[in-house]
XYZ file of C-alpha atoms in Angstrom:
568
model
C 8.868 18.354 -7.401
C 11.430 16.428 -9.453
C 11.388 19.084 -12.245
C 12.000 21.816 -9.519
C 15.001 20.110 -8.106
C 16.361 19.333 -11.597
C 16.192 22.841 -12.338
C 17.942 24.280 -9.342
C 20.567 21.934 -9.650
C 21.203 23.073 -13.517
C 21.303 26.764 -12.013
C 24.079 25.617 -9.796
C 26.297 23.995 -12.309
C 25.143 26.519 -15.177
C 24.119 24.126 -17.391
C 20.911 24.558 -19.948
C 17.885 22.853 -19.228
C 17.078 20.577 -16.491
C 19.813 17.741 -15.002
C 19.432 14.936 -12.760
C 20.340 15.103 -9.228
C 22.663 12.563 -7.752
C 20.898 12.324 -4.372
C 23.258 9.581 -2.972
C 25.797 11.951 -3.168
C 24.317 14.903 -1.591
C 23.204 12.370 1.153
C 26.507 10.757 2.029
C 28.016 13.630 3.671
C 30.129 15.363 1.003
C 30.936 18.885 2.127
C 30.912 20.055 -1.167
C 27.527 19.423 -2.130
C 24.831 20.942 -0.121
C 21.405 22.295 -0.675
C 20.316 25.648 1.382
C 17.081 27.399 2.004
C 15.010 24.615 2.746
C 12.385 24.973 5.307
C 12.988 24.189 8.878
C 13.077 20.634 9.792
C 12.702 19.228 6.383
C 16.051 17.361 4.835
C 17.012 17.182 1.354
C 15.724 13.698 -0.119
C 14.209 12.444 -3.207
C 10.661 14.061 -3.694
C 9.106 10.575 -3.663
C 9.918 10.430 0.055
C 7.833 13.453 1.308
C 4.230 13.729 2.023
C 1.938 16.409 0.529
C 2.628 18.857 3.746
C 6.369 19.086 3.363
C 6.207 19.196 -0.680
C 3.745 22.092 0.015
C 6.519 23.862 2.139
C 8.933 23.418 -0.402
C 7.297 24.846 -3.011
C 6.282 27.737 -0.716
C 9.718 28.611 0.003
C 11.383 27.662 -3.625
C 12.461 31.406 -3.972
C 15.101 30.820 -1.254
C 16.174 27.420 -2.240
C 19.483 27.019 -3.929
C 22.123 24.137 -4.526
C 25.650 24.924 -3.357
C 28.196 23.129 -5.397
C 31.857 23.964 -4.374
C 33.450 21.137 -6.431
C 31.770 20.268 -9.815
C 34.223 17.117 -10.335
C 32.639 15.088 -7.419
C 29.344 14.940 -9.526
C 31.464 13.449 -12.241
C 33.594 10.955 -9.829
C 33.403 7.019 -10.322
C 34.297 6.582 -6.796
C 30.986 7.635 -5.427
C 28.114 5.577 -4.240
C 25.850 4.550 -7.126
C 22.279 6.244 -6.983
C 19.819 3.947 -6.266
C 16.479 3.380 -8.480
C 13.412 5.394 -7.431
C 11.910 1.789 -7.008
C 14.858 0.559 -4.811
C 14.890 3.571 -2.609
C 10.999 3.241 -2.361
C 11.400 -0.231 -1.043
C 14.386 0.749 1.181
C 11.904 3.526 2.848
C 8.931 1.284 3.214
C 11.159 -1.244 5.078
C 12.714 1.334 7.228
C 9.495 3.048 8.165
C 7.848 -0.225 8.775
C 10.639 -1.297 10.899
C 10.457 1.806 12.898
C 6.986 1.749 13.868
C 6.892 -1.870 14.919
C 9.694 -0.408 17.489
C 7.647 2.482 18.737
C 4.424 0.256 19.012
C 6.731 -2.102 21.074
C 7.515 0.752 22.878
C 4.159 2.288 23.706
C 2.657 -1.152 24.502
C 5.889 -1.722 27.392
C 5.047 1.765 28.626
C 1.480 1.273 28.582
C 1.928 -2.204 30.399
C 4.479 -0.502 32.870
C 1.394 1.925 33.953
C -0.703 -0.473 34.584
C 1.531 -2.234 36.825
C 2.275 -5.308 34.536
C 5.583 -6.658 32.882
C 4.291 -8.177 30.032
C 3.469 -5.574 26.961
C -0.310 -4.802 26.541
C -1.957 -3.366 23.450
C -2.766 0.239 23.620
C -6.089 1.250 23.086
C -5.334 4.679 21.047
C -9.105 5.251 20.628
C -9.345 5.774 24.234
C -6.550 8.032 24.675
C -7.999 10.142 22.080
C -11.855 10.089 23.320
C -10.226 11.089 27.137
C -6.973 13.243 26.955
C -7.658 14.800 30.252
C -7.894 11.229 32.018
C -5.442 9.139 29.541
C -2.238 11.047 28.251
C 1.274 10.475 27.605
C 4.119 12.651 28.994
C 7.715 12.879 27.981
C 7.133 12.927 23.837
C 8.968 15.170 21.666
C 7.990 18.789 21.073
C 5.162 19.102 18.762
C 4.755 15.411 18.142
C 1.197 14.346 19.459
C 0.562 10.926 20.881
C -0.932 8.743 18.203
C -0.790 5.261 16.741
C 2.634 4.823 15.491
C 0.771 3.899 11.974
C 0.464 7.936 11.795
C 3.905 9.084 12.186
C 6.689 9.320 9.420
C 10.629 8.359 9.926
C 11.596 11.702 11.497
C 8.860 11.495 14.134
C 9.462 7.978 14.958
C 13.201 8.588 15.171
C 12.655 11.389 17.615
C 10.298 9.272 19.788
C 12.742 6.395 20.139
C 15.613 9.070 21.014
C 13.478 10.151 23.917
C 12.231 6.993 24.821
C 13.734 6.498 28.187
C 11.327 9.633 29.285
C 8.480 8.539 28.083
C 5.341 7.781 30.394
C 1.637 6.976 30.344
C -0.598 8.555 32.710
C -3.507 6.681 33.789
C -5.807 8.658 36.069
C -9.095 6.816 35.640
C -8.091 3.211 34.737
C -11.992 2.394 34.605
C -12.181 3.936 31.381
C -9.927 1.255 30.033
C -12.440 -1.378 31.002
C -15.416 0.116 29.131
C -16.431 -1.880 26.099
C -15.907 0.877 23.605
C -14.930 4.393 23.708
C -15.980 4.718 19.940
C -18.300 7.531 18.946
C -20.694 5.835 16.085
C -21.018 7.437 12.936
C -24.744 8.445 12.159
C -26.186 5.348 10.448
C -28.226 5.918 7.194
C -31.586 4.778 7.455
C -33.358 2.600 4.887
C -34.947 5.551 2.950
C -31.498 7.374 2.881
C -29.539 4.373 1.712
C -32.053 4.052 -1.186
C -31.835 7.229 -2.181
C -28.159 7.383 -2.339
C -27.956 4.149 -4.310
C -30.370 5.640 -6.702
C -28.431 8.903 -7.280
C -24.801 7.208 -7.551
C -26.324 4.478 -9.994
C -27.992 7.073 -12.203
C -25.018 9.291 -12.265
C -23.034 6.251 -13.068
C -25.165 5.381 -16.150
C -25.161 9.030 -17.190
C -21.286 8.944 -17.251
C -21.215 5.766 -18.966
C -23.606 6.940 -21.758
C -21.244 10.141 -22.052
C -18.508 7.946 -22.768
C -20.112 5.525 -24.909
C -20.959 8.534 -27.460
C -17.836 10.120 -27.070
C -16.243 6.973 -28.019
C -18.429 6.421 -31.130
C -17.792 9.868 -32.360
C -14.276 9.213 -32.243
C -14.646 6.245 -34.321
C -16.943 8.081 -36.758
C -20.212 6.403 -36.072
C -23.511 7.702 -34.717
C -24.479 4.611 -32.685
C -23.222 4.338 -29.036
C -20.413 1.735 -28.444
C -19.432 0.142 -25.564
C -15.931 1.480 -24.135
C -13.070 -1.239 -23.727
C -11.662 0.493 -20.584
C -8.851 -2.248 -20.115
C -7.722 -1.501 -23.738
C -7.725 2.113 -22.813
C -5.432 1.441 -19.761
C -3.026 -1.035 -21.273
C -2.615 1.371 -24.258
C -2.168 5.032 -23.285
C -0.074 6.302 -25.967
C -2.507 5.009 -28.428
C -5.974 5.527 -26.627
C -6.636 8.688 -24.528
C -9.132 10.805 -23.115
C -8.664 14.512 -23.152
C -10.998 17.229 -21.401
C -11.685 15.398 -18.141
C -11.751 17.409 -14.924
C -8.501 18.004 -13.505
C -7.421 15.310 -11.203
C -9.318 12.837 -12.589
C -7.976 9.823 -14.740
C -9.990 7.988 -17.139
C -11.456 4.810 -15.919
C -14.826 3.196 -15.739
C -17.406 4.996 -14.121
C -18.019 2.099 -11.333
C -14.566 3.379 -10.136
C -16.133 6.911 -9.177
C -18.178 8.194 -6.547
C -20.759 10.970 -6.758
C -18.599 14.093 -6.630
C -16.351 13.143 -9.347
C -19.283 11.653 -11.399
C -21.058 14.966 -11.422
C -17.821 16.622 -12.344
C -17.507 14.682 -15.329
C -21.054 15.556 -16.451
C -20.961 19.149 -15.760
C -17.291 18.989 -18.197
C -18.856 16.397 -20.845
C -18.782 19.087 -23.544
C -14.939 19.034 -23.022
C -14.309 15.369 -23.477
C -12.882 13.939 -26.318
C -11.773 10.387 -27.259
C -8.654 9.925 -29.108
C -7.834 6.871 -30.989
C -4.610 7.078 -32.828
C -4.905 3.254 -33.402
C -8.180 2.250 -34.360
C -6.942 -1.445 -34.806
C -6.358 -2.015 -31.233
C -9.876 -1.608 -30.626
C -11.300 -3.485 -33.493
C -11.735 -6.735 -31.737
C -14.212 -5.185 -29.107
C -16.409 -3.530 -31.535
C -19.514 -4.525 -33.357
C -18.655 -6.616 -36.356
C -20.263 -3.890 -39.239
C -17.631 -1.307 -37.368
C -14.805 -3.673 -36.793
C -15.038 -4.688 -40.551
C -14.987 -1.081 -41.778
C -11.802 -0.298 -39.217
C -10.113 -3.542 -40.583
C -10.392 -2.671 -44.725
C -9.118 0.691 -44.028
C -5.671 -1.201 -42.243
C -3.099 0.549 -40.298
C -0.630 2.391 -42.071
C 3.100 1.500 -42.555
C 4.478 3.446 -39.627
C 1.650 1.961 -37.773
C 2.392 -1.494 -38.213
C 5.976 -0.949 -37.718
C 5.438 0.536 -34.561
C 3.195 -2.236 -33.521
C 5.759 -4.772 -34.693
C 8.406 -2.883 -31.968
C 6.247 -2.243 -29.267
C 4.965 -6.207 -29.274
C 8.418 -7.018 -29.385
C 9.676 -4.882 -26.235
C 6.261 -5.120 -24.176
C 3.039 -6.827 -24.244
C 0.686 -4.097 -23.559
C -0.421 -3.647 -27.207
C -1.478 -7.458 -27.033
C -5.099 -7.807 -26.128
C -5.991 -9.507 -22.927
C -8.004 -12.281 -25.064
C -4.538 -12.815 -26.562
C -2.670 -13.112 -23.435
C -5.413 -15.739 -22.409
C -4.929 -17.988 -25.264
C -1.171 -18.070 -24.807
C -1.602 -19.090 -20.758
C -0.827 -22.645 -20.555
C -2.000 -24.221 -17.235
C 0.093 -27.513 -17.690
C 3.292 -25.181 -17.506
C 2.251 -23.176 -15.046
C 1.442 -25.916 -12.960
C 4.695 -27.885 -13.600
C 6.209 -24.556 -12.922
C 5.004 -23.897 -9.442
C 5.410 -27.786 -8.642
C 9.023 -27.662 -9.393
C 9.510 -24.348 -7.452
C 7.623 -25.698 -4.497
C 9.870 -28.722 -4.226
C 12.938 -26.591 -4.344
C 11.776 -24.328 -1.361
C 10.441 -27.326 0.724
C 14.163 -28.824 0.099
C 15.810 -25.782 0.948
C 13.565 -25.483 4.596
C 14.686 -29.111 5.231
C 18.216 -28.622 4.419
C 18.006 -25.168 6.626
C 16.672 -27.130 9.506
C 19.034 -29.778 9.528
C 21.904 -27.122 9.531
C 20.463 -25.347 12.469
C 20.403 -28.876 14.198
C 24.008 -29.254 13.502
C 23.161 -32.148 10.743
C 24.567 -33.026 7.411
C 21.355 -34.028 6.368
C 18.130 -32.417 5.725
C 15.387 -32.999 8.392
C 11.513 -32.306 7.490
C 10.499 -29.111 8.815
C 7.451 -29.283 11.665
C 5.857 -26.323 10.695
C 2.993 -26.541 13.426
C 5.705 -26.266 16.151
C 7.104 -23.014 14.512
C 3.864 -21.656 14.164
C 2.648 -22.673 18.022
C 6.045 -21.365 19.513
C 7.237 -18.296 17.650
C 9.513 -17.225 20.361
C 11.440 -20.442 20.171
C 11.286 -21.424 16.634
C 11.917 -18.948 13.796
C 13.332 -18.338 10.479
C 15.593 -15.235 9.416
C 16.500 -13.788 6.211
C 13.254 -14.467 4.232
C 12.491 -11.744 1.800
C 10.548 -8.714 3.192
C 6.807 -9.304 3.413
C 7.077 -13.140 2.905
C 6.037 -14.901 6.465
C 7.368 -18.451 7.157
C 5.049 -21.017 6.275
C 4.371 -24.287 4.290
C 5.986 -23.723 0.330
C 2.484 -25.341 -0.597
C 0.547 -22.163 0.155
C 2.878 -19.712 -1.954
C 2.571 -18.625 -5.503
C 5.186 -18.656 -7.986
C 6.343 -14.741 -7.156
C 7.328 -15.561 -3.449
C 8.824 -18.757 -4.441
C 11.020 -17.379 -7.008
C 11.935 -14.517 -4.137
C 12.511 -17.272 -1.245
C 15.075 -19.193 -3.741
C 16.710 -16.144 -4.741
C 17.429 -15.028 -1.117
C 18.316 -18.823 -0.083
C 21.853 -17.737 1.012
C 20.399 -15.538 3.717
C 18.094 -17.784 5.284
C 18.707 -19.237 8.567
C 16.503 -21.140 10.949
C 16.721 -20.194 14.559
C 16.008 -23.072 17.134
C 16.144 -21.974 20.959
C 15.010 -25.677 21.837
C 16.401 -28.288 20.016
C 15.232 -31.300 22.070
C 11.394 -30.124 21.673
C 11.914 -30.034 17.879
C 13.709 -33.204 17.548
C 10.998 -35.101 19.564
C 8.327 -33.053 17.134
C 10.321 -34.684 14.245
C 10.243 -38.136 15.459
C 6.341 -38.215 16.300
C 5.694 -36.638 12.775
C 7.834 -39.578 11.522
C 6.073 -42.310 13.446
C 2.847 -40.761 12.683
C 0.749 -42.909 10.400
C -0.120 -41.138 7.047
C -3.980 -41.610 7.720
C -3.731 -39.487 10.988
C -1.370 -37.116 9.494
C -3.871 -36.393 6.574
C -6.765 -35.880 8.998
C -4.981 -33.435 10.828
C -3.801 -31.612 8.131
C -7.349 -31.312 6.674
C -8.659 -30.420 10.362
C -5.934 -27.570 10.656
C -6.767 -26.732 6.959
C -10.461 -26.274 7.886
C -9.672 -24.207 11.323
C -7.743 -21.968 9.125
C -10.341 -21.346 6.599
C -12.790 -20.510 9.100
C -10.828 -17.971 11.048
C -9.910 -16.255 7.827
C -13.722 -15.941 7.192
C -14.089 -14.647 10.466
C -11.388 -12.320 10.297
C -12.480 -11.000 6.831
C -16.145 -10.476 8.335
C -14.337 -8.375 11.208
C -12.223 -6.478 8.514
C -15.308 -5.724 6.045
C -17.577 -4.898 9.109
C -14.615 -2.263 10.625
C -14.216 -0.843 6.932
C -17.542 -0.317 6.388
C -17.655 1.937 9.702
C -14.930 3.749 8.396
C -16.604 4.409 4.969
C -19.800 5.654 6.923
C -21.803 2.728 5.904
C -24.230 0.713 8.073
C -23.223 -2.536 6.596
C -19.826 -4.657 5.924
C -17.905 -3.347 2.704
C -15.670 -5.890 0.988
C -12.251 -4.455 1.868
C -9.755 -3.448 -1.223
C -6.481 -5.053 0.312
C -4.478 -4.202 -2.634
C -5.455 -0.905 -3.402
C -4.757 -0.146 0.656
C -1.356 -1.615 0.109
C -0.817 0.179 -3.075
C -1.933 3.637 -1.425
C -0.086 3.534 2.031
C -1.290 6.128 4.208
C -4.682 6.269 2.869
C -6.335 3.941 5.167
C -5.030 3.612 8.777
C -5.583 0.256 10.903
C -5.417 0.999 14.753
C -5.734 -1.572 17.546
C -3.858 -4.480 15.836
C -2.457 -6.876 18.085
C 1.477 -6.645 19.096
C 3.869 -8.163 16.217
C 0.583 -8.455 13.874
C 0.699 -6.533 10.952
C -3.022 -5.777 8.636
C -2.917 -7.825 5.757
C -5.595 -9.946 3.914
C -6.445 -12.798 5.909
C -5.138 -15.121 3.230
C -1.522 -14.077 4.236
C -2.466 -14.144 7.863
C -1.128 -17.237 10.333
C -3.364 -19.097 12.694
C -2.239 -17.248 15.582
C -2.224 -13.968 14.044
C -5.645 -14.437 13.269
C -6.854 -15.521 16.904
C -5.038 -12.659 18.099
C -6.631 -10.472 16.006
C -10.316 -11.720 16.927
C -9.401 -11.419 20.544
C -8.529 -7.800 19.893
C -11.929 -7.229 17.746
C -12.695 -4.311 19.920
C -9.720 -2.221 19.827
C -9.309 -2.507 15.957
C -10.718 0.687 14.041
C -10.224 1.596 10.303
C -9.665 5.414 9.416
C -9.896 6.674 5.754
C -7.300 9.609 6.187
C -7.658 10.117 2.226
C -9.670 8.832 -0.576
C -8.106 6.371 -3.290
C -9.605 5.225 -6.940
C -12.459 3.390 -6.350
C -13.383 4.076 -2.964
C -16.862 5.071 -2.084
C -17.599 7.281 1.043
C -20.605 8.139 2.627
C -21.393 11.818 1.909
C -22.689 12.230 5.748
C -19.224 10.812 6.660
C -17.216 13.075 4.309
C -19.222 16.378 5.506
C -18.212 15.329 9.086
C -14.449 15.100 8.403
C -14.172 18.097 6.408
C -16.049 20.143 9.147
C -13.813 18.737 11.818
C -10.790 19.519 9.782
C -11.914 23.142 9.073
C -12.681 23.294 13.144
C -9.321 21.848 14.521
C -6.605 22.197 11.999
C -3.708 19.779 13.348
C -0.322 21.053 14.315
C 1.276 18.502 11.696
C -0.477 19.958 8.819
C -0.716 23.746 9.308
C -2.922 25.761 7.175
C -0.912 27.278 4.133
C -1.442 30.678 2.436
C -3.105 30.359 -0.953
C -0.411 29.629 -3.568
C 0.211 31.383 -6.997
C -0.585 29.736 -10.407
C 3.046 28.703 -10.756
C 3.363 27.097 -7.591
C -0.116 25.152 -8.093
C 1.048 23.906 -11.458
C 4.352 23.035 -9.531
C 2.223 21.206 -6.859
C -0.194 19.106 -9.259
C 3.236 18.183 -10.840
C 4.799 16.642 -7.615
C 1.406 14.963 -6.726
C 1.505 13.329 -10.231
C 5.183 12.145 -9.914
C-alpha cells in the first residue's frame, strides 16, 4: 500500500520511480494538495493506520485514485509541519484510539445505568445484549454502526458515537435477563479421546517439520547428517541466514510456533524449501565439533570479515546470544536500577511536596493514592506507566518517568487527609511498617495469581480448549485487535496481572462472569481448537457483518499489492 501511494504521487509530479509522501502536509488542510477517488468514507492517511477492510477497498478502487498537486513548490517548503515517523504516528494513533474507547465505554456505562434507574455508571454486559437483541438493545447510534464493546470500534466509529452521545438510549425490555448468571453459549468441549488425538496429531506434525528443517539445514552446510537448527540465529541474522520456498504467508520459525494447518502446508511444500547460509561462521558455535571445525578451517572471506566488523559496530545482530550473556553484568545492572529507583522516589516526594505547597519533599503515602484514586492521583506520567512505588518498575519505565519529570503533577483534593496519613506513617514504628508492607505484598501476590488463573481460563475458552491456557500477554499487546477482551470493569484496562494495581485486580475478580476473550484473528504461535475454527468460519460465511462486506475477487496485481500492504 505504501508503494501504491508512492507511485501515484510520482505520477502527479511527473517524477520517475517512486517518491515519499509528506502525509502531514496532505492532512494539514492545504487546499493545493489532495487525493481524489478514494472509496466513500475512507480518509487519506498513512496506510499503517488502516485495517484490512479499508486497505482492500482502496486497492479495489486503485484505478480511480489520483493525487492532485496544484502547487509543487509547497512540497519543498520548509515552513510546513515536519512529517512524523511511522513509529511516532503509530504511538499517537494508539493513544488516541485508547482515549476514545475509554470515553465511549464511560458513555455506554452511564447510559446503561440510566436505563436501570441508577445514577452511578454500571459495567455493560455486552454478551447479554448480543445474545438477546430483541429484548436488550441500544437506540440512537449512528447509521451502519452496530452496538458492540468499544474495543471493536476504530477511531471514525468512536468519533461518530461521541458526536451523537445525547441521543443514545439503552432499551431493556426484560430486566430479568441481566440477572442471569451467564448467557454465554458454551463451546463444545473436547472429550479426553479427542484431546489425545489432537495432541498426538500436532506433535507428530511438528516432529515431521522439525526433521525437514534439520535435513535442509544439513544440506545447506554440505553434510548428510541431520543438524539441529539454531532458530534464534536465523531470526537475528535474516540478511545472511534465511529460508526460501516456504508457503506464502508463513514465516520461518520453530515448528512449536505453528498450528496444524500451517504445519501441513509446510510438509506439502517440503520439496521447495531451501536453507540459504551466506555466512556459515555465524552458525559454527551451534554445530557439532567436527562440522564446526570444517567451517572454521575454511574461514570467512575478506569481504565477509569487513562486513562482520562493520555490522558489529552498527548493531549487535551478528553477535551470538551466548556472547551477549557474557557481556551482561548483574552488578552494573543492579547499580543502575538502584540509582534510577532512588531518583524516581526523590522526584515523587518532591512533586508531592509541591502539591501541598511545601518547599521540601514529602514521603508519598502510596497506599492512600491506591485506596482513593478519585481524591489522590498523578498526571503527566508516560503513556502506559501507572503510578506506584518506584521499586516495582524496571529500568525502561524508570527512565521514561525521569524523561517526563517536567510534566508530572500530583493532584491532591483533600490535603488534610494526606497530611494525616504522612504523620501516621512517620510515627509508625519500622517493624509495624515492614510487617504491613509484607502483608500487602502477599495480598497482591495472591490477587495476581487469581487474576492470572481467571485470564488463563477465559483464554482457554476463547481458543476452544477445555482447560486453562497461558495467556501470551506480550503477543496480544504486539498484535492489537487479534484478541478482544470484553467485560472488564470500568476504568480498568486489560494487562498482565503484574502490571495491575490491587484495586483493579479486585474489580476484575468481582466482574469475572462478565469477562470474555474473543480471538478475532490468529497470531504467530496461537493454537486454536479445530472445532472452534470450523464454527467461526461457518458463522462468518452464514452472517457476514456490515463492517466487512464481501468483496469481489481481486486480480493478480491487486493480490500482490494486497500482500505487500499486509507485509508492510
